[in-house]
Amino acid sequence: TNEMAPPLDAISHYNSFQVPFAIVITLLIAFGQFLNYRSTSTKSFWKNIMASLAVSLTFTSIAATAFEFWSHPLYLVLLFCGLFASISNLDFWLRHRKGKIAFAGSSIAHLGFALIIVGSLISNAKKKVISQSDIFLSKDLPANENLLMELNDTVQMDKYKAIWTGKREEPNKQFYDVSYYTEDENGVLTKAFDLHPFLQMSDNMGPTPNPSTEHFINKDIYTHVQYSSYLEPITADGYEGEMEREIERGDTVIYQQHFVIMDSLRVNAQINEESGKFHSIKLTADLSLVNVMGGVFTASPSYILTDGVVSYEDAILEEQRIKLRLSDINEETNKLKLTAWTKVDENETPFIVMKAIIFPWINILWLGCILMAVGSGIAVWQYSRKNAA
């Protein structure tokens, strides 16, 4: 069987299918109400929609210039269709239905749907990620979209100075309080707003990011916490950053800027003289740790099985702040499981990794949702009155 590789730019790939479909739907909504079966002539149809068409072209030109859509043909066409659907349905209700509430249901619902399309187009096409880091975070958290914030440190986000001020605990939730300030020409900071994204803790799904949003007339600032240093489990003896790998003689794994190499495995078995069976078996792995500076260190953790009871002799490298354990044996592969931890640095500052996005003019979308709900409600009310009459 042939497997298709995923597209390099998934958003553009799926937009190439969805945008044309949205264009067709909005065009149908734009002129659908001007058509009466077998009773609408071509001349009267064009006469009825010409005003809406002219106004839509004017608004499209203004919006396309403001939002730089001229170089995106599909977006430009969808923008026109969305505005045309909005204006034509409003025109139909005001001119042909005289603005009467009794006839407003379908027109207002269609107007709302068209505004949802326009709002979605503008807010998503022109969204701006304002959380950007100067340092590499990880392959899963690209630095051009995620910002590392240390506790009580000030970072720049667009025109705002942002400070993570602390963590609050509620049942199954971790809230992260972030304050945003604006700075005047004299360097004086004024608090603009506070946001409180949180992580929903779940045994099945783990920590799930939940956003916090600040609303403005012309934009929304959407934020959520991608990662927190508080999520690192800490052992009873003060170690964190657990790593587990299966190894055998000659294997190399990487942990905390060290190459961990298994040089050999020593086996020490004791047999019960009365039963002739194994009383205990001790497996000791001789490991070499080579750091990025070329320093070489040795460690020999052991796995001990005595009368069916497992115990461990951990290897602790104080200077490297690393603890190593042979924690299990894979009986299928005959490989050993090596577990490693790092000693908690009591002086290390807690941190979070946060993503923040500005969605411009997303209120157009919210207005569309409200109008669509209102229009649908009026349509249901009209239908109920008609059937009751």
Coordinates of N, CA and C in Angstrom, one line a residue, residues 100-311:
K100 N -39.4 45.1 8.4 CA -40.3 44.5 9.3 C -39.7 43.3 10.0
I101 N -39.9 43.3 11.3 CA -39.4 42.1 12.1 C -40.0 40.8 11.7
A102 N -41.3 40.8 11.3 CA -42.0 39.6 10.9 C -41.3 38.9 9.8
F103 N -40.6 39.7 9.0 CA -39.9 39.1 7.8 C -38.4 39.1 7.9
A104 N -37.9 39.2 9.1 CA -36.4 39.4 9.3 C -35.7 38.1 9.5
G105 N -36.3 37.0 9.8 CA -35.6 35.8 10.3 C -34.5 35.4 9.3
S106 N -34.9 35.0 8.1 CA -33.9 34.5 7.2 C -32.8 35.5 6.8
S107 N -33.2 36.7 6.6 CA -32.2 37.8 6.2 C -31.2 38.0 7.3
I108 N -31.7 38.1 8.6 CA -30.7 38.3 9.7 C -29.8 37.1 9.9
A109 N -30.4 35.9 9.8 CA -29.6 34.7 10.0 C -28.6 34.6 8.9
H110 N -28.9 34.9 7.6 CA -28.0 34.9 6.5 C -26.9 36.0 6.7
L111 N -27.3 37.1 7.2 CA -26.4 38.2 7.4 C -25.4 37.8 8.5
G112 N -25.9 37.1 9.6 CA -25.0 36.6 10.6 C -24.0 35.6 10.1
F113 N -24.5 34.7 9.3 CA -23.6 33.6 8.7 C -22.5 34.3 7.8
A114 N -22.9 35.3 7.0 CA -21.9 35.9 6.2 C -20.9 36.7 7.0
L115 N -21.3 37.3 8.1 CA -20.3 38.0 9.0 C -19.4 37.0 9.7
I116 N -19.9 35.8 10.0 CA -19.0 34.8 10.5 C -17.9 34.5 9.5
I117 N -18.2 34.3 8.3 CA -17.2 34.0 7.2 C -16.2 35.2 7.1
V118 N -16.7 36.4 7.1 CA -15.8 37.6 7.0 C -14.9 37.7 8.2
G119 N -15.5 37.5 9.4 CA -14.8 37.6 10.6 C -13.7 36.5 10.8
S120 N -14.1 35.3 10.4 CA -13.1 34.2 10.4 C -12.0 34.4 9.4
L121 N -12.3 34.9 8.3 CA -11.3 35.2 7.3 C -10.3 36.2 7.7
I122 N -10.8 37.4 8.2 CA -9.9 38.5 8.6 C -9.1 38.1 9.8
S123 N -9.7 37.5 10.9 CA -9.0 37.2 12.1 C -8.0 36.1 12.0
N124 N -8.3 35.1 11.1 CA -7.3 34.0 11.0 C -6.2 34.3 10.0
A125 N -6.6 35.0 8.9 CA -5.6 35.4 7.9 C -4.6 36.4 8.4
K126 N -5.0 37.3 9.3 CA -4.1 38.4 9.7 C -3.8 38.2 11.2
K127 N -3.9 37.0 11.8 CA -3.6 36.8 13.2 C -2.1 37.0 13.3
K128 N -1.7 37.4 14.5 CA -0.3 37.7 14.8 C 0.2 37.1 16.1
V129 N 1.2 36.2 16.0 CA 1.7 35.6 17.2 C 2.7 36.6 17.9
I130 N 2.4 36.9 19.1 CA 3.3 38.0 19.8 C 4.1 37.3 20.9
S131 N 4.1 36.0 21.0 CA 4.9 35.3 22.0 C 6.1 34.7 21.2
Q132 N 7.2 35.3 21.3 CA 8.4 34.9 20.5 C 9.6 34.9 21.4
S133 N 10.4 33.8 21.4 CA 11.6 33.7 22.2 C 12.8 33.8 21.4
D134 N 13.9 34.3 22.1 CA 15.2 34.4 21.4 C 16.0 33.2 21.6
I135 N 15.5 32.2 22.3 CA 16.3 31.0 22.6 C 15.5 29.8 22.1
F136 N 16.3 28.7 21.8 CA 15.6 27.4 21.4 C 15.0 26.8 22.6
L137 N 13.7 26.4 22.4 CA 13.0 25.8 23.5 C 12.9 24.3 23.4
S138 N 12.3 23.8 22.3 CA 12.3 22.4 22.0 C 11.7 22.3 20.6
K139 N 11.8 21.1 20.0 CA 11.3 20.9 18.6 C 9.7 21.0 18.6
D140 N 9.1 20.7 19.8 CA 7.7 20.7 19.9 C 7.1 22.1 20.3
L141 N 8.0 23.0 20.7 CA 7.7 24.3 21.1 C 8.5 25.3 20.3
P142 N 8.2 25.6 19.1 CA 9.1 26.5 18.3 C 9.2 27.9 18.9
A143 N 10.4 28.4 18.9 CA 10.7 29.7 19.6 C 10.0 30.9 18.9
N144 N 9.6 30.7 17.6 CA 8.9 31.9 17.0 C 7.5 31.9 17.3
E145 N 7.0 31.0 18.2 CA 5.6 31.0 18.6 C 5.4 30.9 20.1
N146 N 6.4 30.6 20.8 CA 6.3 30.3 22.2 C 7.4 31.1 23.0
L147 N 6.9 31.6 24.1 CA 7.8 32.5 24.9 C 8.0 31.9 26.3
L148 N 9.3 31.8 26.7 CA 9.7 31.3 28.0 C 9.6 32.5 29.0
M149 N 8.8 32.3 30.1 CA 8.6 33.4 31.1 C 9.0 32.9 32.4
E150 N 10.0 33.5 33.0 CA 10.4 33.1 34.4 C 9.6 33.9 35.4
L151 N 9.4 33.3 36.6 CA 8.6 34.0 37.6 C 9.1 35.4 37.9
N152 N 8.2 36.3 37.9 CA 8.4 37.7 38.2 C 9.4 38.4 37.3
D153 N 9.7 37.8 36.1 CA 10.6 38.5 35.1 C 9.7 39.2 34.1
T154 N 10.2 40.3 33.5 CA 9.4 41.0 32.5 C 9.9 40.7 31.1
V155 N 8.9 40.4 30.3 CA 9.2 40.0 28.9 C 8.4 40.9 28.0
Q156 N 8.8 41.1 26.7 CA 8.1 41.9 25.8 C 7.2 41.1 24.9
M157 N 5.9 41.5 24.8 CA 4.9 40.9 23.9 C 4.3 42.0 23.1
D158 N 4.7 42.2 21.9 CA 4.1 43.2 21.0 C 4.4 44.6 21.8
K159 N 3.3 45.3 22.0 CA 3.5 46.6 22.7 C 3.4 46.5 24.2
Y160 N 3.2 45.3 24.7 CA 3.0 45.1 26.1 C 4.3 44.5 26.8
K161 N 4.4 44.9 28.1 CA 5.4 44.3 29.0 C 4.6 43.3 29.8
A162 N 5.0 42.0 29.8 CA 4.2 41.0 30.5 C 5.0 40.4 31.6
I163 N 4.4 40.1 32.7 CA 5.0 39.6 33.9 C 4.2 38.4 34.4
W164 N 4.8 37.2 34.5 CA 4.1 36.1 35.2 C 4.4 36.3 36.7
T165 N 3.3 36.5 37.4 CA 3.4 36.8 38.8 C 3.2 35.6 39.8
G166 N 2.7 34.5 39.3 CA 2.5 33.4 40.2 C 1.5 32.3 39.7
K167 N 1.5 31.2 40.5 CA 0.6 30.1 40.2 C -0.4 29.9 41.3
R168 N -1.7 29.7 40.9 CA -2.7 29.4 41.9 C -3.3 28.0 41.7
E169 N -3.6 27.3 42.8 CA -4.1 25.9 42.7 C -5.6 25.9 43.0
E170 N -6.4 25.3 42.2 CA -7.7 24.9 42.5 C -7.9 23.4 42.2
P171 N -9.0 22.8 42.6 CA -9.1 21.4 42.4 C -8.9 21.0 40.9
N172 N -7.9 20.2 40.6 CA -7.6 19.8 39.2 C -7.3 20.9 38.2
K173 N -6.9 22.1 38.8 CA -6.5 23.2 37.9 C -5.3 23.9 38.5
Q174 N -4.4 24.4 37.5 CA -3.3 25.2 37.9 C -3.5 26.5 37.1
F175 N -3.7 27.6 37.8 CA -3.9 28.9 37.2 C -2.5 29.7 37.2
Y176 N -2.2 30.3 36.1 CA -1.0 31.1 35.9 C -1.4 32.6 35.7
D177 N -1.1 33.4 36.6 CA -1.5 34.8 36.6 C -0.4 35.6 35.9
V178 N -0.9 36.3 34.8 CA 0.1 37.1 34.0 C -0.5 38.5 33.9
S179 N 0.3 39.5 34.2 CA -0.1 40.9 34.2 C 0.6 41.6 33.0
Y180 N -0.2 42.4 32.3 CA 0.3 43.1 31.1 C 0.3 44.6 31.3
Y181 N 1.4 45.3 30.9 CA 1.5 46.7 31.1 C 1.9 47.4 29.8
T182 N 1.5 48.6 29.7 CA 1.9 49.5 28.6 C 2.9 50.5 29.1
E183 N 3.8 50.9 28.3 CA 4.9 51.8 28.7 C 4.8 53.1 27.9
D184 N 4.8 54.3 28.6 CA 4.7 55.5 27.9 C 6.1 56.0 27.5
E185 N 6.2 57.2 26.8 CA 7.5 57.7 26.3 C 8.5 57.9 27.4
N186 N 8.0 58.1 28.7 CA 8.9 58.3 29.8 C 9.3 57.0 30.5
G187 N 8.9 55.9 30.0 CA 9.2 54.6 30.6 C 8.4 54.2 31.7
V188 N 7.3 54.9 32.0 CA 6.4 54.6 33.1 C 5.4 53.5 32.6
L189 N 5.3 52.5 33.5 CA 4.4 51.3 33.2 C 3.1 51.6 33.8
T190 N 2.0 51.3 33.0 CA 0.6 51.3 33.4 C 0.0 50.0 33.2
K191 N -0.7 49.4 34.2 CA -1.3 48.1 34.0 C -2.4 48.2 33.0
A192 N -2.4 47.3 32.0 CA -3.4 47.3 31.0 C -4.5 46.3 31.3
F193 N -4.1 45.0 31.7 CA -5.1 44.0 32.0 C -4.3 42.8 32.6
D194 N -5.1 41.9 33.2 CA -4.5 40.6 33.7 C -5.2 39.5 33.0
L195 N -4.4 38.4 32.7 CA -5.0 37.2 32.1 C -4.6 36.0 33.0
H196 N -5.5 35.0 33.0 CA -5.3 33.8 33.9 C -5.5 32.5 33.2
P197 N -4.6 32.2 32.2 CA -4.7 30.8 31.6 C -4.5 29.8 32.6
F198 N -5.0 28.6 32.4 CA -4.8 27.5 33.4 C -4.7 26.2 32.7
L199 N -4.1 25.2 33.4 CA -3.9 23.9 32.9 C -4.9 23.0 33.7
Q200 N -5.8 22.3 32.9 CA -6.7 21.4 33.5 C -6.0 20.0 33.7
M201 N -5.9 19.6 34.9 CA -5.2 18.3 35.2 C -6.1 17.1 35.2
S202 N -5.7 16.1 34.4 CA -6.6 15.0 34.2 C -5.7 13.7 34.2
D203 N -6.2 12.7 34.9 CA -5.4 11.4 35.0 C -5.3 10.8 33.6
N204 N -6.3 10.9 32.8 CA -6.4 10.3 31.5 C -5.6 11.1 30.4
M205 N -5.8 12.4 30.4 CA -5.3 13.2 29.3 C -4.1 14.1 29.7
G206 N -3.8 14.0 31.0 CA -2.7 14.9 31.5 C -3.1 16.3 31.6
P207 N -2.1 17.2 31.6 CA -2.4 18.7 31.7 C -2.9 19.2 30.3
T208 N -4.1 19.8 30.3 CA -4.7 20.3 29.1 C -4.8 21.8 29.2
P209 N -4.2 22.5 28.2 CA -4.2 24.0 28.3 C -5.6 24.6 28.1
N210 N -5.9 25.6 28.9 CA -7.2 26.3 28.7 C -6.9 27.8 28.6
P211 N -7.4 28.5 27.6 CA -7.0 29.8 27.3 C -7.6 30.9 28.2
S212 N -7.0 32.0 28.2 CA -7.5 33.3 28.8 C -7.4 34.4 27.7
T213 N -8.5 35.1 27.6 CA -8.5 36.1 26.5 C -8.9 37.5 26.9
E214 N -8.2 38.5 26.4 CA -8.6 39.9 26.6 C -9.3 40.4 25.4
H215 N -10.5 41.0 25.6 CA -11.3 41.4 24.4 C -11.1 43.0 24.2
F216 N -11.0 43.4 23.0 CA -11.0 44.8 22.6 C -12.0 45.0 21.5
I217 N -12.3 46.2 21.1 CA -13.2 46.5 20.0 C -12.7 45.9 18.7
N218 N -11.4 46.1 18.5 CA -10.8 45.7 17.2 C -9.9 44.4 17.2
K219 N -9.9 43.7 18.4 CA -9.0 42.5 18.4 C -9.3 41.7 19.7
D220 N -8.8 40.5 19.7 CA -8.8 39.7 20.9 C -7.3 39.2 21.1
I221 N -6.8 39.3 22.4 CA -5.5 38.7 22.7 C -5.8 37.4 23.4
Y222 N -5.4 36.3 22.7 CA -5.7 34.9 23.2 C -4.4 34.3 23.7
T223 N -4.4 33.8 24.9 CA -3.2 33.2 25.5 C -3.4 31.9 26.1
H224 N -2.5 31.0 26.1 CA -2.5 29.7 26.8 C -1.1 29.3 27.2
V225 N -1.0 28.5 28.3 CA 0.2 28.0 28.8 C 0.5 26.6 28.1
Q226 N 1.6 26.6 27.4 CA 2.0 25.3 26.7 C 2.7 24.4 27.7
Y227 N 3.5 24.9 28.6 CA 4.3 24.1 29.5 C 4.6 24.8 30.8
S228 N 4.8 24.1 31.9 CA 5.2 24.7 33.1 C 6.2 23.8 33.8
S229 N 7.2 24.5 34.5 CA 8.2 23.7 35.2 C 7.6 23.0 36.4
Y230 N 6.4 23.5 36.8 CA 5.7 22.8 37.9 C 5.1 21.4 37.5
L231 N 5.2 21.1 36.3 CA 4.7 19.8 35.8 C 5.7 18.7 36.0
E232 N 6.9 19.1 36.2 CA 8.0 18.1 36.4 C 7.8 17.3 37.7
P233 N 7.6 16.0 37.7 CA 7.4 15.3 38.9 C 8.8 15.2 39.7
I234 N 8.7 15.4 41.0 CA 9.9 15.4 41.8 C 9.9 14.2 42.8
T235 N 11.0 13.5 42.8 CA 11.0 12.3 43.7 C 11.2 12.7 45.1
A236 N 11.0 11.7 46.0 CA 11.0 12.1 47.5 C 12.4 12.6 47.9
D237 N 13.5 12.1 47.2 CA 14.8 12.6 47.5 C 15.3 13.8 46.7
G238 N 14.3 14.4 46.0 CA 14.6 15.7 45.4 C 15.2 15.6 44.0
Y239 N 14.7 14.6 43.2 CA 15.2 14.5 41.8 C 14.0 14.7 40.9
E240 N 14.3 15.2 39.6 CA 13.2 15.5 38.6 C 13.8 15.1 37.3
G241 N 13.0 15.4 36.2 CA 13.4 15.2 34.8 C 13.7 13.8 34.5
E242 N 12.7 12.9 34.9 CA 12.9 11.4 34.7 C 13.0 11.1 33.2
M243 N 13.9 10.2 32.9 CA 14.1 9.6 31.6 C 14.2 8.1 31.7
E244 N 13.6 7.4 30.8 CA 13.7 5.9 30.7 C 14.1 5.5 29.3
R245 N 15.1 4.6 29.3 CA 15.6 4.1 28.0 C 15.9 2.6 28.2
E246 N 15.7 1.8 27.2 CA 16.2 0.4 27.2 C 17.6 0.4 26.5
I247 N 18.5 -0.3 27.2 CA 19.9 -0.3 26.7 C 20.4 -1.8 26.8
E248 N 21.5 -2.0 26.0 CA 22.3 -3.2 26.2 C 23.7 -2.8 25.9
R249 N 24.6 -3.8 26.1 CA 26.1 -3.5 26.0 C 26.4 -2.8 24.7
G250 N 27.1 -1.7 24.7 CA 27.5 -1.0 23.5 C 26.5 0.2 23.2
D251 N 25.3 0.2 23.8 CA 24.4 1.3 23.4 C 24.8 2.6 24.1
T252 N 24.3 3.7 23.4 CA 24.5 5.0 23.9 C 23.2 5.8 23.9
V253 N 22.9 6.5 25.0 CA 21.8 7.3 25.1 C 22.3 8.7 25.6
I254 N 21.4 9.7 25.4 CA 21.8 11.1 25.7 C 20.9 11.5 26.9
Y255 N 21.5 12.1 27.9 CA 20.7 12.7 29.0 C 21.5 13.9 29.6
Q256 N 20.8 15.0 29.6 CA 21.3 16.2 30.3 C 22.8 16.5 29.8
Q257 N 22.9 16.7 28.5 CA 24.2 17.1 27.9 C 25.3 16.0 28.2
H258 N 24.9 14.8 28.4 CA 25.9 13.7 28.6 C 25.5 12.5 27.6
F259 N 26.6 11.9 27.1 CA 26.4 10.6 26.4 C 26.6 9.5 27.4
V260 N 25.6 8.7 27.6 CA 25.6 7.6 28.6 C 25.9 6.3 27.8
I261 N 27.0 5.7 28.0 CA 27.4 4.5 27.3 C 27.5 3.3 28.2
M262 N 26.8 2.2 27.8 CA 26.9 1.0 28.6 C 28.1 0.2 28.1
D263 N 29.2 0.1 28.9 CA 30.4 -0.6 28.6 C 30.3 -2.1 28.8
S264 N 29.7 -2.5 29.9 CA 29.7 -3.9 30.2 C 28.6 -4.2 31.2
L265 N 28.3 -5.5 31.4 CA 27.3 -5.9 32.3 C 27.9 -7.1 33.2
R266 N 27.9 -6.9 34.5 CA 28.4 -7.9 35.4 C 27.2 -8.6 36.1
V267 N 27.3 -9.9 36.2 CA 26.2 -10.8 36.8 C 26.8 -11.5 38.0
N268 N 26.2 -11.3 39.1 CA 26.6 -12.0 40.4 C 25.4 -12.8 40.9
A269 N 25.4 -14.1 40.8 CA 24.3 -15.0 41.2 C 24.7 -15.8 42.4
Q270 N 23.7 -16.0 43.4 CA 23.9 -16.8 44.6 C 22.8 -17.9 44.5
I271 N 23.3 -19.1 44.8 CA 22.4 -20.3 44.7 C 22.1 -20.8 46.1
N272 N 20.9 -21.1 46.4 CA 20.5 -21.7 47.7 C 21.0 -23.2 47.7
E273 N 21.9 -23.5 48.6 CA 22.5 -24.9 48.6 C 21.4 -26.0 48.9
E274 N 20.4 -25.7 49.7 CA 19.4 -26.7 50.0 C 18.5 -27.0 48.8
S275 N 18.0 -26.0 48.1 CA 17.1 -26.1 47.0 C 17.7 -26.2 45.7
G276 N 19.0 -25.7 45.6 CA 19.7 -25.7 44.3 C 19.1 -24.6 43.4
K277 N 18.3 -23.7 43.9 CA 17.7 -22.7 43.0 C 18.4 -21.4 43.4
F278 N 18.2 -20.4 42.4 CA 18.9 -19.1 42.6 C 18.2 -18.4 43.9
H279 N 19.1 -18.0 44.8 CA 18.6 -17.2 45.9 C 18.6 -15.7 45.6
S280 N 19.6 -15.3 44.9 CA 19.6 -13.9 44.4 C 20.4 -13.7 43.2
I281 N 20.1 -12.7 42.4 CA 20.9 -12.3 41.3 C 21.1 -10.8 41.2
K282 N 22.3 -10.4 41.0 CA 22.6 -9.0 40.9 C 23.2 -8.6 39.6
L283 N 22.6 -7.7 38.9 CA 23.0 -7.2 37.6 C 23.6 -5.8 37.7
T284 N 24.9 -5.6 37.4 CA 25.5 -4.3 37.5 C 26.0 -3.9 36.1
A285 N 25.5 -2.7 35.7 CA 25.9 -2.1 34.5 C 27.0 -1.1 34.7
D286 N 28.1 -1.3 34.0 CA 29.2 -0.3 34.0 C 29.0 0.7 32.9
L287 N 28.8 1.9 33.4 CA 28.4 3.0 32.4 C 29.5 4.1 32.4
S288 N 29.7 4.6 31.2 CA 30.6 5.8 31.1 C 29.7 7.0 30.7
L289 N 29.9 8.1 31.3 CA 29.2 9.4 31.0 C 30.2 10.3 30.4
V290 N 30.0 10.8 29.2 CA 30.8 11.8 28.5 C 30.1 13.0 28.3
N291 N 30.5 14.1 28.9 CA 29.8 15.4 28.7 C 30.3 16.1 27.5
V292 N 29.6 17.2 27.2 CA 29.9 18.0 25.9 C 31.3 18.6 25.9
M293 N 31.9 18.7 27.1 CA 33.2 19.3 27.2 C 34.3 18.2 27.1
G294 N 33.9 16.9 27.0 CA 34.8 15.8 26.9 C 35.2 15.2 28.2
G295 N 34.6 15.6 29.3 CA 34.8 15.0 30.6 C 34.2 13.6 30.6
V296 N 34.9 12.6 31.2 CA 34.4 11.3 31.3 C 34.2 10.9 32.8
F297 N 33.1 10.3 33.1 CA 32.7 9.9 34.4 C 32.2 8.4 34.3
T298 N 32.3 7.7 35.4 CA 31.8 6.3 35.5 C 30.7 6.2 36.5
A299 N 29.8 5.2 36.3 CA 28.8 4.9 37.2 C 28.4 3.4 37.1
S300 N 28.0 2.8 38.2 CA 27.7 1.4 38.1 C 26.4 1.1 38.9
P301 N 25.2 1.4 38.4 CA 24.0 1.0 39.1 C 23.7 -0.5 39.0
S302 N 22.9 -1.0 40.0 CA 22.7 -2.4 40.0 C 21.2 -2.7 40.2
Y303 N 20.8 -3.8 39.6 CA 19.4 -4.4 39.8 C 19.5 -5.7 40.5
I304 N 18.8 -5.8 41.6 CA 19.0 -6.9 42.5 C 17.6 -7.7 42.7
L305 N 17.6 -9.0 42.5 CA 16.4 -9.8 42.7 C 16.7 -10.8 43.7
T306 N 16.1 -10.7 44.9 CA 16.3 -11.6 46.0 C 15.0 -12.3 46.4
D307 N 15.0 -13.6 46.2 CA 13.7 -14.4 46.5 C 12.5 -13.7 46.0
G308 N 12.6 -13.2 44.8 CA 11.4 -12.6 44.1 C 11.2 -11.1 44.4
V309 N 12.0 -10.6 45.3 CA 11.9 -9.2 45.7 C 12.9 -8.3 45.0
V310 N 12.5 -7.3 44.3 CA 13.4 -6.4 43.6 C 13.9 -5.3 44.4
S311 N 15.2 -4.9 44.3 CA 15.8 -3.8 45.0 C 16.8 -3.2 44.0

